[in-house]
Each structure stands twice: as C-alpha cells, then as structure tokens.
Amino acid sequence: MRYFFLFSTLLSLNLIADIFLSSPKIKVNDQNQRIIEFRIEKETIRDGDIVINEYKTKDPINDTFIEYTLINDFGNFQTFSIVLANEYQEDYFSFNIAIKESFSKDIFIFLPSKARSSNVITNTQMPTKQTESIKANIKNNDNENIKESKSKNKTVEIFKSGDITTVWSMAETIKGNNKNISIYQVMWSIYLGNRVAFIDNNINLIRKDIDILIPSFAEIEKISYQIARDSIFEMNNSFADRLKSASKSLLVLTAPKVIKDVAENQDTNPKIENKKQIDFSDSIDPKSLIEQNTKEIRLAVDNQMLDDLTAVPGEVTQQNQDQFEIFDLIFISLISLASGILLALIFIQVRKMRPSKEINYDFDEAEDDDSSLSSLPSDLSIKNDEDQQQLDLAVTYFEMNDKDNAKSLLENLVQTTSNDEIKKSAKNLLDKVEKL
C-alpha cells in the first residue's frame, strides 16, 4: 500500500511538471542551411506534438520557410531542430512554438546573414581554360542581371507628391482588391522604401513635397504581416503619447471679459447746465425762483460701497444670532447642572429612608466562648510559607508530567529558598524531573 501511494504521488508530480524549453541555438550545416535548435526537458515529445505558427498568432507558418524539422532523443532530454530553407533570405526569423497545447511561446531571433555566407569565395588553383569559361559565365550573368534590374525599374510605380494625403489612403489605393497582402504590409513596405519622406522616422508624419516609390507586390508579400502590424501600432502609440505631452505643455489663451464702461450708462459727474441769466428787474416770486433754479442730482455710487452698506445689516443679524445661541447653551447647561444636583439629593434621602436590615432580638445574645479552640495545638501557625507552596506546585506539575514548568519552579526554588529541608526536597525532585 505504501508503494502504491508513492507511485501515485510521483506520477502526479510528473504530470504537473512544466515543460522546459531552452533558448534557441543557431547553427549552419554543411549544406549552408541555417538551423534553429531547442533543448526540451521534463516532457517526452513525439512527431506531431510540436506546431509552428506565425509570430503572436495561431495561424500556421508558411511551409516554404522551413526545409524540415527533426526531433532527437538523448534519454534525459530531447532536441528539436528547425532547418530553414535556402529560399528564406531574411536575417531574422519570428514564429510561435506550441507543444501539446499546454505550452506556447513567441520567439524572435536574428540569423547569420545568408548573403554573407553565400558570398564566401575559396581561392583554389584552376586551369586557365576553366577560369576563362567561368569569367565568361560571370559576364553573361551580370548582363542578364542588369537587364532584369532595368526591366524591374521600368515597372516601379511612383506616387506623385501632389497626390499624397496619408499613408493609409495610399496603401488602400495600392492594395485594391488584392487578398494576398494586407494594408499593414503595404504601409510598412512604403515606409521601408521611402524613409527620407517621413519626418522623425514616424509613419504618421509624411512629407508632401517628395514623390513616393511604390514597391512591387512580390516585395510586399515578403514582408511579415505580424512584424508590420506591430511596428505600425508601436509608432501610433508613441505618436499619440507625444501629442498628449505636447497638448499639456500648450499655453491656453482666453479672451478677456468684456468690461462695460460705467461712464457710458451712468455719468459720475453731475451735468452742469448752462446757467441762465436771472433778471431781477421784474418782480419774481421767491418760491418760483427757487424751484426754477433747483435741480435733483443723482450720483453713481461704486457697487462695492453699496454691497458693503447692504452687508452691514446682515452681519449685525448674524452676530446677534451667534450671541443668542451662546446664551441658550449656557442656560441649558445651568439647568442640567441644577437638575443633576437635585436628583442626587433626592436619591440620598431615599436611601436614608429605607428600613434597616438589623434584627432586634428580645433576648440577649450568647457571648463568644474561646474554650472550643483550646483543643487545637498551641504552636499551630497559619502563616503562608511561599517556599512550601512552590514545592507543592512543582510536585503537582511533576505528577502531571509537565516537565518544563516543574523544572523552572524547582531551579528557582533551589536558588532562592533559605530552608534546607525544602532545598533538599527540591533537588531530589529536580533529579527525578530531569530523568523523565
């Protein structure tokens, strides 16, 4: 039964253990093929358990990129090798590796340049006729390459600077109804082929004074969709962050409020009318003379002054209310204090009026007789002996098999007691405790 539980435990641990995948190692074999090799532990891998997908997706990778894959078993570990095809000329390789649907990891690695490795020339001695034929073949190949490049240059399209609006609209126009390429691949190919036309190396900032070269569809299809999409999103995020920081640092200018001239509506100075010359030659009634020469003058008073004057009564009423509230609080506190004192006096009187619990007997009580205590020993002491109590408590702990408490009490008792008998008993008991 014990072995069965041990076997089940080990089996469960093996099932729970995570798959270990080492970092990729890059090699080049004798056929000049680039090999990506992984080391796998804690899991047994068979054919079909590993699936290679596109980078950060679950779409199967293009089979033309990979020549074949190989699994080697070394007992304690296994190796998984990816041999890239000679047609794959890029200096990087990005993919997603999935193992038994329980492990998935995105990998982006740089590869040794295929162009450099293929351009290595070995210096060997050859016959003169053979070297001449090789040179002739090289010249023919060069002429063919020049013709092909000229023909390709003839097919290169150019997007005029006057027709440029945004990179997205250009990419939509170029893509058309072609389903083999995405708009992200078109945008990224335009950016890679026309870096000078972009401001601060940002795909969102394109100049409109430079013609744009449009790559062919074959070159666009070679660009990885995932890399193009991630790169464009990263540029968009950095561009948005820069716009946010720039908008925060802008100085916001607001128009001043319209100031109405008080002098236009109200004249602060009294209007002085033209004085009329009064003729005293005729007899004029004094009353009518005063009324004719009396004018009512209205002056425009500053609004702040009027506000201060109108606010004075409000402040006075507020102060009066505050005074009344303080007076009310004082009055209520005095009433509460008086009522408390009155209630205390009432309770004292009520307790005094309660009937006494003393019992009055109609006969005399018997006097205490100490003769009943005469039978006790005269040398009996009722004084507490702390050392004896500590010893009794240690004995109790010893009987209860409480070794720690008994030992601490006995050691303390041996050091502090002055009674030799108690000290001797404590030592004997301590020896018994230590033998437990």
Coordinates of C-alpha atoms in Angstrom, one line a residue:
M1 CA 0.0 0.0 0.0
R2 CA 2.9 2.4 0.8
Y3 CA 4.5 1.8 -2.6
F4 CA 1.1 2.4 -4.3
F5 CA 0.8 5.9 -2.7
L6 CA 4.4 6.7 -3.5
F7 CA 3.9 5.7 -7.2
S8 CA 0.7 7.8 -7.4
T9 CA 2.5 10.8 -5.9
L10 CA 5.4 10.6 -8.3
L11 CA 3.0 10.2 -11.2
S12 CA 1.0 13.3 -10.2
L13 CA 4.3 15.3 -9.9
N14 CA 5.4 14.2 -13.4
L15 CA 2.0 15.3 -14.8
I16 CA 2.1 18.7 -13.0
A17 CA 5.7 19.5 -14.0
D18 CA 6.1 22.2 -16.6
I19 CA 7.8 21.8 -19.9
F20 CA 11.3 23.2 -20.0
L21 CA 12.3 24.9 -23.3
S22 CA 15.8 26.2 -23.6
S23 CA 16.9 29.3 -25.5
P24 CA 17.4 28.8 -29.3
K25 CA 20.9 28.0 -30.7
I26 CA 21.8 28.9 -34.2
K27 CA 23.9 26.6 -36.3
V28 CA 24.9 26.2 -40.0
N29 CA 25.3 22.7 -41.5
D30 CA 27.4 21.5 -44.4
Q31 CA 24.8 22.4 -46.9
N32 CA 24.9 26.1 -45.7
Q33 CA 21.5 25.7 -44.2
R34 CA 20.7 27.7 -41.0
I35 CA 19.4 25.5 -38.1
I36 CA 17.5 26.7 -35.0
E37 CA 17.9 24.1 -32.2
F38 CA 16.0 23.9 -28.9
R39 CA 16.5 21.6 -25.9
I40 CA 13.4 20.2 -24.3
E41 CA 13.2 18.6 -20.8
K42 CA 10.5 17.3 -18.4
E43 CA 8.4 16.1 -21.3
T44 CA 8.5 13.3 -23.9
I45 CA 7.9 14.8 -27.4
R46 CA 6.8 12.8 -30.4
D47 CA 6.1 13.6 -34.0
G48 CA 3.1 15.9 -34.2
D49 CA 3.3 17.3 -30.7
I50 CA 5.0 20.5 -31.8
V51 CA 3.3 23.0 -34.0
I52 CA 5.0 26.1 -35.5
N53 CA 2.7 29.1 -36.1
E54 CA 3.1 32.7 -37.2
Y55 CA 4.5 35.1 -34.7
K56 CA 2.0 36.0 -31.9
T57 CA -0.8 34.2 -33.8
K58 CA -2.3 30.7 -34.2
D59 CA -2.0 30.7 -37.9
P60 CA 0.3 28.0 -39.4
I61 CA 3.6 29.4 -40.6
N62 CA 4.5 29.4 -44.3
D63 CA 5.9 25.9 -45.2
T64 CA 8.2 27.3 -47.8
F65 CA 10.3 28.9 -45.0
I66 CA 11.2 25.6 -43.4
E67 CA 13.0 22.7 -45.1
Y68 CA 12.3 20.2 -42.4
T69 CA 12.1 19.6 -38.6
L70 CA 13.9 17.0 -36.6
I71 CA 13.5 15.5 -33.0
N72 CA 16.4 13.7 -31.3
D73 CA 16.1 11.8 -28.1
F74 CA 19.1 11.6 -25.7
G75 CA 17.4 9.9 -22.8
N76 CA 17.4 12.7 -20.2
F77 CA 16.4 15.4 -22.7
Q78 CA 15.4 15.9 -26.4
T79 CA 16.3 18.4 -29.0
F80 CA 14.1 19.9 -31.6
S81 CA 15.7 21.4 -34.7
I82 CA 14.2 23.7 -37.4
V83 CA 16.1 23.7 -40.7
L84 CA 15.4 26.8 -42.7
A85 CA 15.0 26.6 -46.5
N86 CA 17.7 28.1 -48.7
E87 CA 14.9 30.3 -50.3
Y88 CA 14.5 32.1 -47.0
Q89 CA 17.0 35.0 -47.2
E90 CA 15.9 37.2 -44.2
D91 CA 18.4 37.9 -41.4
Y92 CA 15.7 37.2 -38.8
F93 CA 13.1 34.5 -38.1
S94 CA 10.0 35.0 -35.9
F95 CA 7.5 32.3 -35.0
N96 CA 5.3 30.8 -32.3
I97 CA 6.1 27.3 -31.0
A98 CA 3.3 25.3 -29.4
I99 CA 3.9 22.0 -27.6
K100 CA 1.0 19.6 -26.8
E101 CA -1.5 22.6 -26.5
S102 CA -0.1 23.2 -22.9
F103 CA 2.9 25.3 -23.8
S104 CA 3.2 28.2 -26.2
K105 CA 6.0 30.8 -26.7
D106 CA 6.7 33.6 -29.2
I107 CA 10.3 33.7 -30.4
F108 CA 12.1 36.4 -32.5
I109 CA 15.7 35.7 -33.3
F110 CA 18.4 37.2 -35.6
L111 CA 20.1 34.8 -38.0
P112 CA 23.5 34.9 -39.7
S113 CA 23.3 36.7 -43.0
K114 CA 22.6 34.4 -45.9
A115 CA 24.2 36.9 -48.3
R116 CA 27.4 37.0 -46.4
S117 CA 27.7 33.2 -46.1
S118 CA 26.9 32.7 -49.7
N119 CA 29.5 35.2 -50.9
V120 CA 32.5 33.4 -49.4
I121 CA 34.9 32.7 -52.2
T122 CA 37.5 29.9 -51.9
N123 CA 40.8 30.5 -53.6
T124 CA 41.8 27.3 -55.4
Q125 CA 44.0 26.8 -58.4
M126 CA 42.1 26.0 -61.6
P127 CA 43.2 25.5 -65.2
T128 CA 43.3 28.6 -67.3
K129 CA 40.6 27.4 -69.7
Q130 CA 38.2 26.7 -66.8
T131 CA 38.8 30.2 -65.3
E132 CA 38.2 31.8 -68.7
S133 CA 34.9 30.0 -69.1
I134 CA 33.9 31.0 -65.6
K135 CA 34.7 34.6 -66.3
A136 CA 32.6 34.5 -69.4
N137 CA 29.7 33.0 -67.5
I138 CA 30.0 35.7 -64.9
K139 CA 29.9 38.4 -67.5
N140 CA 26.8 36.8 -69.1
N141 CA 25.1 36.6 -65.7
D142 CA 26.0 40.2 -64.9
N143 CA 24.5 41.3 -68.2
E144 CA 21.3 39.4 -67.5
N145 CA 21.1 40.9 -64.0
I146 CA 21.5 44.4 -65.5
K147 CA 18.7 43.7 -68.0
E148 CA 16.5 42.3 -65.3
S149 CA 17.1 45.3 -63.0
K150 CA 16.4 47.7 -65.8
S151 CA 13.1 45.9 -66.6
K152 CA 12.2 46.0 -62.9
N153 CA 13.0 49.7 -62.7
K154 CA 10.7 50.2 -65.6
T155 CA 7.8 48.6 -63.6
V156 CA 8.4 50.6 -60.4
E157 CA 5.4 52.9 -59.7
I158 CA 5.8 56.4 -58.4
F159 CA 3.2 58.2 -56.3
K160 CA 3.4 61.9 -57.0
S161 CA 3.8 64.3 -54.2
G162 CA 0.7 66.3 -55.1
D163 CA -1.5 63.2 -54.7
I164 CA -0.2 62.3 -51.2
T165 CA -2.8 62.6 -48.4
T166 CA -2.0 59.9 -45.8
V167 CA -0.1 56.6 -45.8
W168 CA -3.3 54.7 -45.1
S169 CA -5.1 56.2 -48.1
M170 CA -2.1 55.4 -50.3
A171 CA -2.0 51.8 -49.0
E172 CA -5.7 51.4 -49.7
T173 CA -5.3 52.6 -53.3
I174 CA -2.3 50.3 -53.9
K175 CA -3.8 47.2 -52.3
G176 CA -7.1 47.4 -54.2
N177 CA -8.8 44.0 -54.2
N178 CA -5.6 42.0 -53.7
K179 CA -6.3 39.5 -51.0
N180 CA -2.8 38.1 -50.8
I181 CA -1.4 41.2 -49.0
S182 CA -2.7 43.3 -46.1
I183 CA -2.8 47.1 -45.8
Y184 CA -0.2 46.9 -43.0
Q185 CA 2.3 45.1 -45.3
V186 CA 1.7 47.8 -47.9
M187 CA 2.2 50.7 -45.4
W188 CA 5.3 49.1 -43.9
S189 CA 6.8 48.5 -47.4
I190 CA 6.2 52.1 -48.3
Y191 CA 8.0 53.2 -45.1
L192 CA 11.0 50.9 -45.6
G193 CA 11.4 52.1 -49.2
N194 CA 11.0 55.8 -48.5
R195 CA 12.4 56.6 -45.1
V196 CA 13.5 60.0 -46.3
A197 CA 9.9 61.0 -46.9
F198 CA 8.9 60.5 -43.3
I199 CA 9.5 63.0 -40.5
D200 CA 11.2 61.8 -37.3
N201 CA 11.0 58.2 -38.7
N202 CA 7.3 58.1 -37.9
I203 CA 4.9 56.6 -40.4
N204 CA 2.2 59.1 -39.4
L205 CA 4.3 62.1 -40.5
I206 CA 4.8 62.0 -44.3
R207 CA 6.2 64.8 -46.3
K208 CA 4.1 66.1 -49.3
D209 CA 7.0 67.5 -51.3
I210 CA 8.7 64.2 -52.2
D211 CA 7.5 61.5 -54.7
I212 CA 6.9 58.1 -53.1
L213 CA 8.3 54.9 -54.7
I214 CA 5.8 52.0 -54.6
P215 CA 7.4 48.5 -54.3
S216 CA 6.1 45.6 -56.3
F217 CA 3.6 43.1 -55.0
A218 CA 6.3 40.4 -54.8
E219 CA 8.3 42.6 -52.4
I220 CA 5.3 43.5 -50.4
E221 CA 4.4 39.8 -49.9
K222 CA 7.8 39.1 -48.5
I223 CA 7.2 41.4 -45.5
S224 CA 5.9 39.7 -42.4
Y225 CA 2.3 40.7 -41.6
Q226 CA 2.8 40.5 -37.9
I227 CA 6.0 42.5 -37.8
A228 CA 4.5 45.2 -40.0
R229 CA 1.4 45.4 -37.8
D230 CA 3.3 45.5 -34.5
S231 CA 5.7 48.1 -35.8
I232 CA 2.9 50.4 -37.0
F233 CA 1.0 50.1 -33.8
E234 CA 4.1 51.0 -31.8
M235 CA 4.6 54.1 -33.9
N236 CA 1.0 55.0 -33.4
N237 CA 1.3 54.7 -29.6
S238 CA 4.5 56.8 -29.5
F239 CA 2.9 59.4 -31.8
A240 CA -0.2 59.6 -29.5
D241 CA 1.9 59.9 -26.4
R242 CA 3.9 62.7 -27.9
L243 CA 0.7 64.6 -28.8
K244 CA -0.6 64.2 -25.3
S245 CA 2.6 65.6 -23.8
A246 CA 2.6 68.5 -26.3
S247 CA -1.1 69.3 -25.6
K248 CA -0.3 69.5 -21.8
S249 CA 2.5 72.0 -22.4
L250 CA 0.5 74.4 -24.6
L251 CA -0.3 77.8 -23.2
V252 CA -4.0 78.3 -23.3
L253 CA -5.0 81.9 -24.1
T254 CA -8.5 83.1 -23.2
A255 CA -10.2 86.3 -24.3
P256 CA -10.6 88.9 -21.6
K257 CA -14.1 89.6 -20.3
V258 CA -15.9 92.5 -21.8
I259 CA -15.6 95.4 -19.4
K260 CA -18.6 97.7 -19.6
D261 CA -17.7 101.3 -19.1
V262 CA -19.9 102.7 -16.3
A263 CA -19.4 106.1 -17.7
E264 CA -21.4 105.1 -20.8
N265 CA -24.5 104.2 -18.8
Q266 CA -24.2 106.4 -15.7
D267 CA -22.4 109.7 -15.5
T268 CA -20.5 110.0 -12.3
N269 CA -20.2 113.7 -12.6
P270 CA -23.3 115.9 -12.3
K271 CA -24.3 117.5 -15.5
I272 CA -23.9 121.2 -15.3
E273 CA -26.5 123.0 -17.3
N274 CA -25.9 126.3 -18.9
K275 CA -26.7 129.0 -16.4
K276 CA -29.5 131.2 -17.4
Q277 CA -29.1 134.8 -16.6
I278 CA -31.6 135.8 -14.0
D279 CA -33.3 139.1 -14.5
F280 CA -34.2 140.8 -11.3
S281 CA -35.8 143.7 -12.9
D282 CA -39.2 142.1 -12.9
S283 CA -40.9 141.2 -9.8
I284 CA -40.5 137.4 -9.3
D285 CA -41.9 135.3 -6.6
P286 CA -39.1 133.9 -4.5
K287 CA -40.7 130.4 -4.3
S288 CA -40.9 130.1 -8.1
L289 CA -37.4 131.4 -8.4
I290 CA -36.0 128.7 -6.0
E291 CA -37.9 125.9 -7.8
Q292 CA -36.7 127.0 -11.2
N293 CA -33.0 127.0 -10.1
T294 CA -33.1 123.8 -8.0
K295 CA -32.1 120.5 -9.7
E296 CA -32.0 116.9 -8.4
I297 CA -28.6 115.4 -9.0
R298 CA -28.1 111.6 -8.9
L299 CA -24.6 110.3 -8.5
A300 CA -23.5 106.8 -9.5
V301 CA -22.1 105.1 -6.4
D302 CA -19.5 102.4 -6.6
N303 CA -21.0 98.9 -6.4
Q304 CA -18.5 97.7 -3.8
M305 CA -19.6 100.5 -1.5
L306 CA -23.3 99.6 -1.9
D307 CA -22.5 96.0 -1.3
D308 CA -20.6 96.9 1.9
L309 CA -23.5 99.0 3.1
T310 CA -26.1 96.3 2.4
A311 CA -23.9 93.6 4.0
V312 CA -23.7 95.5 7.4
P313 CA -27.3 94.7 8.5
G314 CA -26.7 91.0 7.6
E315 CA -23.6 90.9 9.7
V316 CA -25.3 92.5 12.6
T317 CA -28.1 90.0 12.5
Q318 CA -25.6 87.1 12.2
Q319 CA -23.7 88.4 15.3
N320 CA -27.0 88.7 17.2
Q321 CA -27.9 85.1 16.3
D322 CA -24.5 83.9 17.5
Q323 CA -24.9 85.7 20.8
F324 CA -28.4 84.2 21.3
E325 CA -27.0 80.7 20.6
I326 CA -24.2 81.0 23.1
F327 CA -26.7 82.3 25.7
D328 CA -29.0 79.3 25.0
L329 CA -26.2 76.9 25.5
I330 CA -25.2 78.4 28.8
F331 CA -28.8 78.5 30.1
I332 CA -29.3 74.8 29.2
S333 CA -26.1 73.7 30.9
L334 CA -27.1 75.5 34.1
I335 CA -30.5 73.9 34.1
S336 CA -28.9 70.5 33.6
L337 CA -26.4 71.0 36.4
A338 CA -29.2 72.1 38.8
S339 CA -31.4 69.2 37.9
G340 CA -28.5 66.8 38.4
I341 CA -27.7 68.1 41.9
L342 CA -31.4 68.0 42.8
L343 CA -31.7 64.3 41.7
A344 CA -28.6 63.4 43.7
L345 CA -30.1 64.9 46.9
I346 CA -33.3 63.0 46.3
F347 CA -31.6 59.7 45.9
I348 CA -29.6 60.3 49.1
Q349 CA -32.7 61.0 51.1
V350 CA -34.4 57.9 49.7
R351 CA -31.6 55.7 50.8
K352 CA -31.7 57.1 54.3
M353 CA -35.4 56.4 54.5
R354 CA -35.0 52.7 53.7
P355 CA -35.7 50.3 56.7
S356 CA -32.7 48.9 58.4
K357 CA -31.9 45.2 57.9
E358 CA -30.7 44.8 61.5
I359 CA -32.8 42.3 63.6
N360 CA -33.6 43.2 67.2
Y361 CA -33.9 40.2 69.4
D362 CA -35.9 40.1 72.6
F363 CA -33.2 38.2 74.3
D364 CA -29.5 38.6 74.9
E365 CA -27.1 37.0 72.5
A366 CA -24.7 34.5 73.9
E367 CA -21.1 35.7 74.3
D368 CA -18.3 34.1 72.3
D369 CA -16.6 31.3 74.2
D370 CA -12.9 30.7 73.2
S371 CA -12.8 27.5 75.1
S372 CA -13.8 25.5 72.0
L373 CA -10.4 26.4 70.4
S374 CA -8.4 25.2 73.4
S375 CA -8.2 21.7 71.9
L376 CA -6.1 23.0 69.0
P377 CA -2.4 22.8 69.2
S378 CA -0.9 26.0 70.7
D379 CA 2.0 26.1 68.3
L380 CA -0.2 25.9 65.1
S381 CA 0.7 28.6 62.6
I382 CA -1.5 30.0 59.9
K383 CA 1.3 31.9 58.2
N384 CA 1.7 31.2 54.5
D385 CA 5.0 29.5 53.6
E386 CA 5.8 30.6 49.9
D387 CA 8.7 28.1 49.5
Q388 CA 6.5 25.2 50.6
Q389 CA 3.7 26.3 48.2
Q390 CA 6.2 26.5 45.3
L391 CA 7.5 23.0 46.2
D392 CA 3.9 21.6 46.3
L393 CA 3.1 23.2 43.0
A394 CA 6.3 21.7 41.5
V395 CA 5.2 18.3 42.8
T396 CA 1.8 18.8 41.1
Y397 CA 3.5 19.6 37.8
F398 CA 5.7 16.5 38.2
E399 CA 2.7 14.3 38.7
M400 CA 1.1 15.9 35.6
N401 CA 4.2 15.1 33.6
D402 CA 4.7 18.9 32.9
K403 CA 8.5 18.7 32.8
D404 CA 9.1 22.4 31.7
N405 CA 7.1 24.1 34.4
A406 CA 8.3 21.8 37.2
K407 CA 11.9 22.2 36.2
S408 CA 11.7 26.0 36.1
L409 CA 10.0 26.2 39.6
L410 CA 12.5 23.8 41.2
E411 CA 15.5 25.6 39.8
N412 CA 14.2 28.9 41.0
L413 CA 13.3 27.4 44.4
V414 CA 16.8 25.9 44.9
Q415 CA 18.4 29.3 44.3
T416 CA 16.0 31.5 46.4
T417 CA 14.9 29.3 49.4
S418 CA 16.8 29.5 52.8
N419 CA 15.1 26.4 54.2
D420 CA 17.5 23.5 53.9
E421 CA 14.8 20.8 54.0
I422 CA 12.8 22.4 51.2
K423 CA 16.1 22.9 49.2
K424 CA 17.0 19.2 49.7
S425 CA 13.5 18.1 48.6
A426 CA 13.6 20.4 45.6
K427 CA 17.0 19.0 44.5
N428 CA 15.7 15.4 44.8
L429 CA 12.6 16.2 42.8
L430 CA 14.7 18.1 40.2
D431 CA 16.8 14.9 39.7
K432 CA 13.6 13.0 39.1
V433 CA 12.3 15.6 36.6
E434 CA 15.5 15.5 34.6
K435 CA 15.3 11.7 34.3
L436 CA 11.9 12.0 32.6

